[in-house]
Amino acid sequence: MRLDVLNRGYGPGTTLLFALIRLLSRHPVPDAARLVFYRPDFYGSRAKQFTHEAMRGPSAWSVGDRELMAAYVSQANECAFCIGAHSATARRAYRDGPKVAAVLTDLESAPVEDGLRATLRMLGKLTREGKVDADDMRQVLSAGVSRQQVEDALAVCAAFNTTNRLADAFGFEVTSPDGFEAGATYLLKRGYR
Amino acid sequence: MHRAVLTDDKKRAAYRALQDRILNGEGRASPEQRARAFGNAGLSPPLDGLLGKVATRPTQVTDADFAAARAAGFSEDELFELVICAAVGQSARLYDAGLAALASAAADQEDG
């Protein structure tokens, strides 16, 4: 990563933990995980709590839906690391690779419910253009999405607009497809805490 | 305010706790500098280049942007904090814009 402290600035306990994870998982600790271990009192602890709440907390959206939103927002930001990580997690959560690929290729023709499609369309616009208006929201609500679901989707959007920026600014290394699959298994088992 | 009408859910409370920590808690960069990074406003060169990219075109951040900030005397820990503030600040603006548009659409529905 572009800051040396994020490559080498960890205490002996964390360094040992990274070595152990590498040994057990047979993959290096992903940069997204390393980031939240650096001075966790500044960012990592609260970022994990918020992201976990958005991605795994109570919601009418399934875990697969929220992972797909994360992948879709990451695609709008062209963030290679997060597209890889969260498309892998969405594929596993849904047990449906083709559906995830279809959404990321062409949202309008993808085989998803209209409410999810309208929500993804709105999140993409907000992420790319920095704004949405009441009309954009009316379209989502009229597709059968509840106000609470829109709020929940906006929380996912906020979490990944933060993470995408940090991934590209700090220069997260894009791991192997195997590494993304291992990460996806972990995120479905343990979440973001 | 539209936002005051919405019930304050756990997700937003967790987000506010993160925002509050990075802006007002202990840090190596001054609270004023962190606030400017968060707002992407009032920054001077070379920080404005690095942090402006973090906010609006993060894929274009380069090693040279970090090198310029280091050469101007910023430490790694200050840059760690300021980049985080810039990233959270931009996503906070998106979050607020989305919630405001939602509140306005929902208010119209209730009126109509």
mmCIF file of C-alpha atoms in Angstrom:
data_model
loop_
_atom_site.group_PDB
_atom_site.id
_atom_site.type_symbol
_atom_site.label_atom_id
_atom_site.label_comp_id
_atom_site.label_asym_id
_atom_site.label_seq_id
_atom_site.Cartn_x
_atom_site.Cartn_y
_atom_site.Cartn_z
ATOM 1 C CA MET A 1 0.000 0.000 0.000
ATOM 2 C CA ARG A 2 1.073 3.586 -0.562
ATOM 3 C CA LEU A 3 1.609 4.339 3.129
ATOM 4 C CA ASP A 4 4.450 2.432 4.705
ATOM 5 C CA VAL A 5 2.663 2.339 8.058
ATOM 6 C CA LEU A 6 -0.079 0.255 6.411
ATOM 7 C CA ASN A 7 2.515 -2.259 5.209
ATOM 8 C CA ARG A 8 4.756 -2.394 8.264
ATOM 9 C CA GLY A 9 3.329 -0.291 11.075
ATOM 10 C CA TYR A 10 1.693 -3.045 13.148
ATOM 11 C CA GLY A 11 2.561 -4.181 16.663
ATOM 12 C CA PRO A 12 3.918 -7.679 17.427
ATOM 13 C CA GLY A 13 0.461 -9.088 18.310
ATOM 14 C CA THR A 14 -1.106 -7.986 15.030
ATOM 15 C CA THR A 15 1.953 -9.077 13.031
ATOM 16 C CA LEU A 16 1.681 -12.523 14.602
ATOM 17 C CA LEU A 17 -2.050 -12.616 13.861
ATOM 18 C CA PHE A 18 -1.398 -11.773 10.181
ATOM 19 C CA ALA A 19 1.158 -14.592 9.980
ATOM 20 C CA LEU A 20 -1.308 -17.004 11.554
ATOM 21 C CA ILE A 21 -4.113 -16.013 9.157
ATOM 22 C CA ARG A 22 -1.754 -16.471 6.237
ATOM 23 C CA LEU A 23 -0.744 -19.899 7.501
ATOM 24 C CA LEU A 24 -4.296 -21.123 8.139
ATOM 25 C CA SER A 25 -6.037 -19.611 5.114
ATOM 26 C CA ARG A 26 -3.068 -20.045 2.768
ATOM 27 C CA HIS A 27 -3.735 -16.501 1.527
ATOM 28 C CA PRO A 28 -2.118 -13.207 2.555
ATOM 29 C CA VAL A 29 -4.298 -10.966 4.722
ATOM 30 C CA PRO A 30 -6.198 -8.762 2.254
ATOM 31 C CA ASP A 31 -5.325 -5.069 2.360
ATOM 32 C CA ALA A 32 -8.940 -4.243 3.310
ATOM 33 C CA ALA A 33 -8.411 -6.232 6.520
ATOM 34 C CA ARG A 34 -4.935 -4.797 7.148
ATOM 35 C CA LEU A 35 -6.319 -1.255 6.959
ATOM 36 C CA VAL A 36 -8.800 -1.768 9.807
ATOM 37 C CA PHE A 37 -6.020 -3.213 12.003
ATOM 38 C CA TYR A 38 -3.911 -0.046 11.757
ATOM 39 C CA ARG A 39 -4.642 2.328 14.664
ATOM 40 C CA PRO A 40 -8.123 0.758 14.957
ATOM 41 C CA ASP A 41 -9.215 3.386 17.462
ATOM 42 C CA PHE A 42 -9.030 6.050 14.741
ATOM 43 C CA TYR A 43 -10.973 4.323 11.969
ATOM 44 C CA GLY A 44 -11.066 0.522 11.977
ATOM 45 C CA SER A 45 -13.226 -0.225 15.018
ATOM 46 C CA ARG A 46 -16.060 2.134 14.145
ATOM 47 C CA ALA A 47 -15.803 1.470 10.417
ATOM 48 C CA LYS A 48 -16.227 -2.255 11.095
ATOM 49 C CA GLN A 49 -19.254 -1.623 13.314
ATOM 50 C CA PHE A 50 -20.947 0.549 10.713
ATOM 51 C CA THR A 51 -20.156 -1.764 7.800
ATOM 52 C CA HIS A 52 -21.324 -4.816 9.733
ATOM 53 C CA GLU A 53 -24.577 -3.081 10.677
ATOM 54 C CA ALA A 54 -25.171 -2.043 7.045
ATOM 55 C CA MET A 55 -24.250 -5.430 5.534
ATOM 56 C CA ARG A 56 -25.430 -7.909 8.186
ATOM 57 C CA GLY A 57 -27.737 -5.948 10.504
ATOM 58 C CA PRO A 58 -31.532 -6.324 10.386
ATOM 59 C CA SER A 59 -32.919 -5.475 6.931
ATOM 60 C CA ALA A 60 -35.605 -6.623 4.501
ATOM 61 C CA TRP A 61 -32.759 -6.956 1.962
ATOM 62 C CA SER A 62 -30.984 -10.319 1.963
ATOM 63 C CA VAL A 63 -27.232 -10.586 2.538
ATOM 64 C CA GLY A 64 -26.893 -11.450 -1.179
ATOM 65 C CA ASP A 65 -28.827 -8.313 -2.184
ATOM 66 C CA ARG A 66 -26.596 -6.134 -0.012
ATOM 67 C CA GLU A 67 -23.387 -7.743 -1.292
ATOM 68 C CA LEU A 68 -24.677 -7.155 -4.825
ATOM 69 C CA MET A 69 -25.294 -3.470 -3.957
ATOM 70 C CA ALA A 70 -21.721 -3.297 -2.639
ATOM 71 C CA ALA A 71 -20.402 -4.780 -5.899
ATOM 72 C CA TYR A 72 -22.596 -2.454 -7.980
ATOM 73 C CA VAL A 73 -21.489 0.701 -6.118
ATOM 74 C CA SER A 74 -17.870 -0.490 -6.420
ATOM 75 C CA GLN A 75 -18.361 -0.890 -10.155
ATOM 76 C CA ALA A 76 -19.762 2.656 -10.415
ATOM 77 C CA ASN A 77 -16.550 3.809 -8.685
ATOM 78 C CA GLU A 78 -14.402 1.508 -10.882
ATOM 79 C CA CYS A 79 -12.779 0.055 -7.771
ATOM 80 C CA ALA A 80 -11.186 -3.208 -8.919
ATOM 81 C CA PHE A 81 -10.431 -4.596 -5.442
ATOM 82 C CA CYS A 82 -13.973 -4.109 -4.132
ATOM 83 C CA ILE A 83 -15.668 -5.336 -7.333
ATOM 84 C CA GLY A 84 -13.635 -8.552 -7.036
ATOM 85 C CA ALA A 85 -14.303 -9.008 -3.331
ATOM 86 C CA HIS A 86 -18.030 -8.259 -3.317
ATOM 87 C CA SER A 87 -19.037 -9.883 -6.585
ATOM 88 C CA ALA A 88 -17.431 -13.074 -5.192
ATOM 89 C CA THR A 89 -19.356 -12.637 -1.928
ATOM 90 C CA ALA A 90 -22.667 -11.938 -3.734
ATOM 91 C CA ARG A 91 -22.188 -15.023 -5.966
ATOM 92 C CA ARG A 92 -21.692 -17.204 -2.897
ATOM 93 C CA ALA A 93 -24.523 -15.649 -0.915
ATOM 94 C CA TYR A 94 -26.995 -16.122 -3.777
ATOM 95 C CA ARG A 95 -25.418 -19.371 -4.991
ATOM 96 C CA ASP A 96 -25.984 -17.789 -8.385
ATOM 97 C CA GLY A 97 -22.971 -16.573 -10.346
ATOM 98 C CA PRO A 98 -24.802 -15.787 -13.599
ATOM 99 C CA LYS A 99 -27.240 -13.426 -11.842
ATOM 100 C CA VAL A 100 -24.396 -11.350 -10.369
ATOM 101 C CA ALA A 101 -22.567 -11.276 -13.698
ATOM 102 C CA ALA A 102 -25.765 -10.204 -15.486
ATOM 103 C CA VAL A 103 -26.349 -7.278 -13.094
ATOM 104 C CA LEU A 104 -22.773 -6.052 -13.474
ATOM 105 C CA THR A 105 -22.956 -6.389 -17.278
ATOM 106 C CA ASP A 106 -26.392 -4.883 -17.942
ATOM 107 C CA LEU A 107 -28.629 -3.996 -15.022
ATOM 108 C CA GLU A 108 -31.696 -3.325 -17.191
ATOM 109 C CA SER A 109 -31.842 -6.812 -18.702
ATOM 110 C CA ALA A 110 -30.619 -8.721 -15.620
ATOM 111 C CA PRO A 111 -32.941 -11.317 -14.040
ATOM 112 C CA VAL A 112 -33.644 -9.491 -10.759
ATOM 113 C CA GLU A 113 -36.836 -8.137 -9.192
ATOM 114 C CA ASP A 114 -37.894 -4.648 -10.212
ATOM 115 C CA GLY A 115 -37.468 -3.271 -6.682
ATOM 116 C CA LEU A 116 -33.830 -4.366 -6.498
ATOM 117 C CA ARG A 117 -33.198 -3.138 -10.042
ATOM 118 C CA ALA A 118 -34.668 0.307 -9.263
ATOM 119 C CA THR A 119 -32.620 0.488 -6.051
ATOM 120 C CA LEU A 120 -29.365 -0.416 -7.816
ATOM 121 C CA ARG A 121 -30.113 2.137 -10.551
ATOM 122 C CA MET A 122 -30.562 4.866 -7.905
ATOM 123 C CA LEU A 123 -27.380 3.859 -6.015
ATOM 124 C CA GLY A 124 -25.414 3.918 -9.275
ATOM 125 C CA LYS A 125 -26.652 7.418 -10.110
ATOM 126 C CA LEU A 126 -25.953 8.739 -6.606
ATOM 127 C CA THR A 127 -22.441 7.278 -6.681
ATOM 128 C CA ARG A 128 -21.560 8.496 -10.182
ATOM 129 C CA GLU A 129 -23.231 11.916 -10.133
ATOM 130 C CA GLY A 130 -23.083 12.724 -6.421
ATOM 131 C CA LYS A 131 -26.809 13.510 -6.295
ATOM 132 C CA VAL A 132 -30.302 12.113 -6.682
ATOM 133 C CA ASP A 133 -33.645 13.902 -6.443
ATOM 134 C CA ALA A 134 -37.119 13.132 -5.146
ATOM 135 C CA ASP A 135 -38.153 11.791 -8.574
ATOM 136 C CA ASP A 136 -35.362 9.200 -8.457
ATOM 137 C CA MET A 137 -36.603 8.115 -5.055
ATOM 138 C CA ARG A 138 -40.258 8.027 -6.162
ATOM 139 C CA GLN A 139 -39.291 5.559 -8.885
ATOM 140 C CA VAL A 140 -37.699 3.278 -6.303
ATOM 141 C CA LEU A 141 -40.662 3.528 -3.922
ATOM 142 C CA SER A 142 -43.161 2.889 -6.715
ATOM 143 C CA ALA A 143 -41.261 -0.310 -7.625
ATOM 144 C CA GLY A 144 -42.430 -1.657 -4.251
ATOM 145 C CA VAL A 145 -39.378 -0.818 -2.156
ATOM 146 C CA SER A 146 -40.164 0.429 1.380
ATOM 147 C CA ARG A 147 -38.733 3.634 2.785
ATOM 148 C CA GLN A 148 -36.743 1.606 5.320
ATOM 149 C CA GLN A 149 -35.278 -0.517 2.522
ATOM 150 C CA VAL A 150 -34.137 2.635 0.709
ATOM 151 C CA GLU A 151 -32.487 3.829 3.917
ATOM 152 C CA ASP A 152 -30.800 0.451 4.329
ATOM 153 C CA ALA A 153 -29.519 0.601 0.745
ATOM 154 C CA LEU A 154 -28.153 4.111 1.333
ATOM 155 C CA ALA A 155 -26.184 2.776 4.323
ATOM 156 C CA VAL A 156 -24.578 0.112 2.082
ATOM 157 C CA CYS A 157 -23.849 2.848 -0.449
ATOM 158 C CA ALA A 158 -22.160 5.030 2.205
ATOM 159 C CA ALA A 159 -20.047 2.127 3.491
ATOM 160 C CA PHE A 160 -18.763 1.252 0.028
ATOM 161 C CA ASN A 161 -18.246 4.782 -1.177
ATOM 162 C CA THR A 162 -15.880 5.094 1.780
ATOM 163 C CA THR A 163 -14.141 1.747 1.279
ATOM 164 C CA ASN A 164 -13.793 2.183 -2.512
ATOM 165 C CA ARG A 165 -12.023 5.519 -1.993
ATOM 166 C CA LEU A 166 -9.647 4.085 0.601
ATOM 167 C CA ALA A 167 -8.919 1.049 -1.589
ATOM 168 C CA ASP A 168 -7.875 3.210 -4.527
ATOM 169 C CA ALA A 169 -6.143 5.959 -2.540
ATOM 170 C CA PHE A 170 -4.075 3.603 -0.368
ATOM 171 C CA GLY A 171 -3.593 1.209 -3.292
ATOM 172 C CA PHE A 172 -5.082 -2.110 -2.125
ATOM 173 C CA GLU A 173 -3.483 -4.980 -3.975
ATOM 174 C CA VAL A 174 -5.976 -6.877 -6.129
ATOM 175 C CA THR A 175 -5.670 -10.457 -4.937
ATOM 176 C CA SER A 176 -6.034 -13.694 -6.919
ATOM 177 C CA PRO A 177 -9.511 -15.089 -7.728
ATOM 178 C CA ASP A 178 -8.766 -17.757 -5.089
ATOM 179 C CA GLY A 179 -8.021 -15.031 -2.572
ATOM 180 C CA PHE A 180 -11.343 -13.314 -3.312
ATOM 181 C CA GLU A 181 -13.185 -16.628 -2.892
ATOM 182 C CA ALA A 182 -11.504 -17.223 0.472
ATOM 183 C CA GLY A 183 -12.399 -13.674 1.509
ATOM 184 C CA ALA A 184 -16.023 -14.215 0.435
ATOM 185 C CA THR A 185 -16.283 -17.376 2.544
ATOM 186 C CA TYR A 186 -14.941 -15.457 5.527
ATOM 187 C CA LEU A 187 -17.318 -12.499 5.034
ATOM 188 C CA LEU A 188 -20.341 -14.809 4.847
ATOM 189 C CA LYS A 189 -19.301 -16.707 7.947
ATOM 190 C CA ARG A 190 -18.104 -13.850 10.136
ATOM 191 C CA GLY A 191 -19.332 -10.625 8.598
ATOM 192 C CA TYR A 192 -17.405 -7.377 8.945
ATOM 193 C CA ARG A 193 -16.841 -7.177 12.706
ATOM 194 C CA MET B 1 -35.155 19.659 8.373
ATOM 195 C CA HIS B 2 -36.053 16.490 6.529
ATOM 196 C CA ARG B 3 -33.509 14.446 8.411
ATOM 197 C CA ALA B 4 -34.998 15.220 11.802
ATOM 198 C CA VAL B 5 -38.240 13.582 10.680
ATOM 199 C CA LEU B 6 -36.594 10.219 10.045
ATOM 200 C CA THR B 7 -36.271 7.757 12.864
ATOM 201 C CA ASP B 8 -32.640 7.448 13.843
ATOM 202 C CA ASP B 9 -31.732 3.874 13.043
ATOM 203 C CA LYS B 10 -28.703 1.913 14.248
ATOM 204 C CA LYS B 11 -26.988 2.147 10.894
ATOM 205 C CA ARG B 12 -27.021 5.921 10.909
ATOM 206 C CA ALA B 13 -26.002 6.041 14.573
ATOM 207 C CA ALA B 14 -22.963 3.848 13.790
ATOM 208 C CA TYR B 15 -22.066 6.109 10.876
ATOM 209 C CA ARG B 16 -22.298 9.203 13.047
ATOM 210 C CA ALA B 17 -20.050 7.592 15.663
ATOM 211 C CA LEU B 18 -17.406 7.005 12.952
ATOM 212 C CA GLN B 19 -17.713 10.579 11.680
ATOM 213 C CA ASP B 20 -17.522 12.016 15.169
ATOM 214 C CA ARG B 21 -14.407 9.983 16.011
ATOM 215 C CA ILE B 22 -12.374 10.908 12.975
ATOM 216 C CA LEU B 23 -13.301 14.598 13.175
ATOM 217 C CA ASN B 24 -13.302 15.279 16.904
ATOM 218 C CA GLY B 25 -11.269 12.532 18.555
ATOM 219 C CA GLU B 26 -7.536 12.457 19.229
ATOM 220 C CA GLY B 27 -5.388 12.542 16.106
ATOM 221 C CA ARG B 28 -1.988 13.514 14.671
ATOM 222 C CA ALA B 29 -3.528 15.951 12.183
ATOM 223 C CA SER B 30 -5.267 18.969 13.701
ATOM 224 C CA PRO B 31 -9.071 18.941 13.971
ATOM 225 C CA GLU B 32 -9.134 21.962 11.607
ATOM 226 C CA GLN B 33 -7.140 20.072 8.991
ATOM 227 C CA ARG B 34 -9.317 16.972 9.379
ATOM 228 C CA ALA B 35 -12.447 19.098 8.963
ATOM 229 C CA ARG B 36 -11.059 20.637 5.763
ATOM 230 C CA ALA B 37 -10.186 17.174 4.410
ATOM 231 C CA PHE B 38 -13.675 15.928 5.293
ATOM 232 C CA GLY B 39 -15.324 18.913 3.595
ATOM 233 C CA ASN B 40 -12.900 18.882 0.613
ATOM 234 C CA ALA B 41 -12.720 22.654 1.029
ATOM 235 C CA GLY B 42 -10.101 25.180 2.052
ATOM 236 C CA LEU B 43 -7.138 22.842 1.446
ATOM 237 C CA SER B 44 -3.878 24.226 0.126
ATOM 238 C CA PRO B 45 -1.358 22.556 -2.230
ATOM 239 C CA PRO B 46 -0.191 19.850 -2.310
ATOM 240 C CA LEU B 47 -2.867 18.371 -0.026
ATOM 241 C CA ASP B 48 -5.701 19.695 -2.190
ATOM 242 C CA GLY B 49 -4.462 17.545 -5.087
ATOM 243 C CA LEU B 50 -4.298 14.288 -3.131
ATOM 244 C CA LEU B 51 -7.450 14.781 -1.080
ATOM 245 C CA GLY B 52 -9.490 16.244 -3.942
ATOM 246 C CA LYS B 53 -8.782 13.058 -5.888
ATOM 247 C CA VAL B 54 -9.736 10.892 -2.904
ATOM 248 C CA ALA B 55 -13.099 12.675 -2.790
ATOM 249 C CA THR B 56 -14.014 12.827 -6.462
ATOM 250 C CA ARG B 57 -11.744 10.599 -8.595
ATOM 251 C CA PRO B 58 -9.982 8.121 -6.320
ATOM 252 C CA THR B 59 -8.805 5.826 -9.137
ATOM 253 C CA GLN B 60 -6.508 8.663 -10.253
ATOM 254 C CA VAL B 61 -4.536 8.872 -6.998
ATOM 255 C CA THR B 62 -0.843 8.166 -7.664
ATOM 256 C CA ASP B 63 2.367 7.558 -5.718
ATOM 257 C CA ALA B 64 3.392 11.080 -6.737
ATOM 258 C CA ASP B 65 0.410 12.599 -4.897
ATOM 259 C CA PHE B 66 1.597 10.953 -1.670
ATOM 260 C CA ALA B 67 5.233 11.874 -2.386
ATOM 261 C CA ALA B 68 4.259 15.542 -2.808
ATOM 262 C CA ALA B 69 2.352 15.545 0.485
ATOM 263 C CA ARG B 70 5.286 13.885 2.298
ATOM 264 C CA ALA B 71 7.723 16.374 0.786
ATOM 265 C CA ALA B 72 5.548 19.180 2.188
ATOM 266 C CA GLY B 73 6.137 17.754 5.669
ATOM 267 C CA PHE B 74 3.056 15.618 6.298
ATOM 268 C CA SER B 75 3.756 12.421 8.224
ATOM 269 C CA GLU B 76 2.389 9.022 7.258
ATOM 270 C CA ASP B 77 0.004 9.090 10.212
ATOM 271 C CA GLU B 78 -1.306 12.518 9.281
ATOM 272 C CA LEU B 79 -1.887 11.348 5.714
ATOM 273 C CA PHE B 80 -3.581 8.168 6.972
ATOM 274 C CA GLU B 81 -6.042 10.320 8.919
ATOM 275 C CA LEU B 82 -6.598 12.958 6.248
ATOM 276 C CA VAL B 83 -7.250 10.431 3.454
ATOM 277 C CA ILE B 84 -9.793 8.696 5.703
ATOM 278 C CA CYS B 85 -11.465 12.033 6.486
ATOM 279 C CA ALA B 86 -11.694 12.857 2.762
ATOM 280 C CA ALA B 87 -13.205 9.441 1.934
ATOM 281 C CA VAL B 88 -15.735 9.494 4.767
ATOM 282 C CA GLY B 89 -16.609 13.127 4.018
ATOM 283 C CA GLN B 90 -17.524 12.431 0.404
ATOM 284 C CA SER B 91 -19.562 9.360 1.316
ATOM 285 C CA ALA B 92 -21.320 11.363 4.054
ATOM 286 C CA ARG B 93 -22.399 13.915 1.441
ATOM 287 C CA LEU B 94 -23.791 11.117 -0.743
ATOM 288 C CA TYR B 95 -25.573 9.547 2.239
ATOM 289 C CA ASP B 96 -27.124 12.903 3.228
ATOM 290 C CA ALA B 97 -28.158 13.665 -0.366
ATOM 291 C CA GLY B 98 -29.874 10.274 -0.630
ATOM 292 C CA LEU B 99 -31.670 10.616 2.703
ATOM 293 C CA ALA B 100 -32.827 14.160 1.846
ATOM 294 C CA ALA B 101 -34.215 13.041 -1.554
ATOM 295 C CA LEU B 102 -35.952 10.118 0.153
ATOM 296 C CA ALA B 103 -37.493 12.360 2.829
ATOM 297 C CA SER B 104 -38.763 14.744 0.177
ATOM 298 C CA ALA B 105 -40.288 11.906 -1.915
ATOM 299 C CA ALA B 106 -41.895 10.382 1.180
ATOM 300 C CA ALA B 107 -43.295 13.762 2.315
ATOM 301 C CA ASP B 108 -44.947 14.220 -1.109
ATOM 302 C CA GLN B 109 -46.501 10.760 -0.829
ATOM 303 C CA GLU B 110 -47.935 11.594 2.583
ATOM 304 C CA ASP B 111 -49.280 14.981 1.364
ATOM 305 C CA GLY B 112 -50.817 13.427 -1.746
#
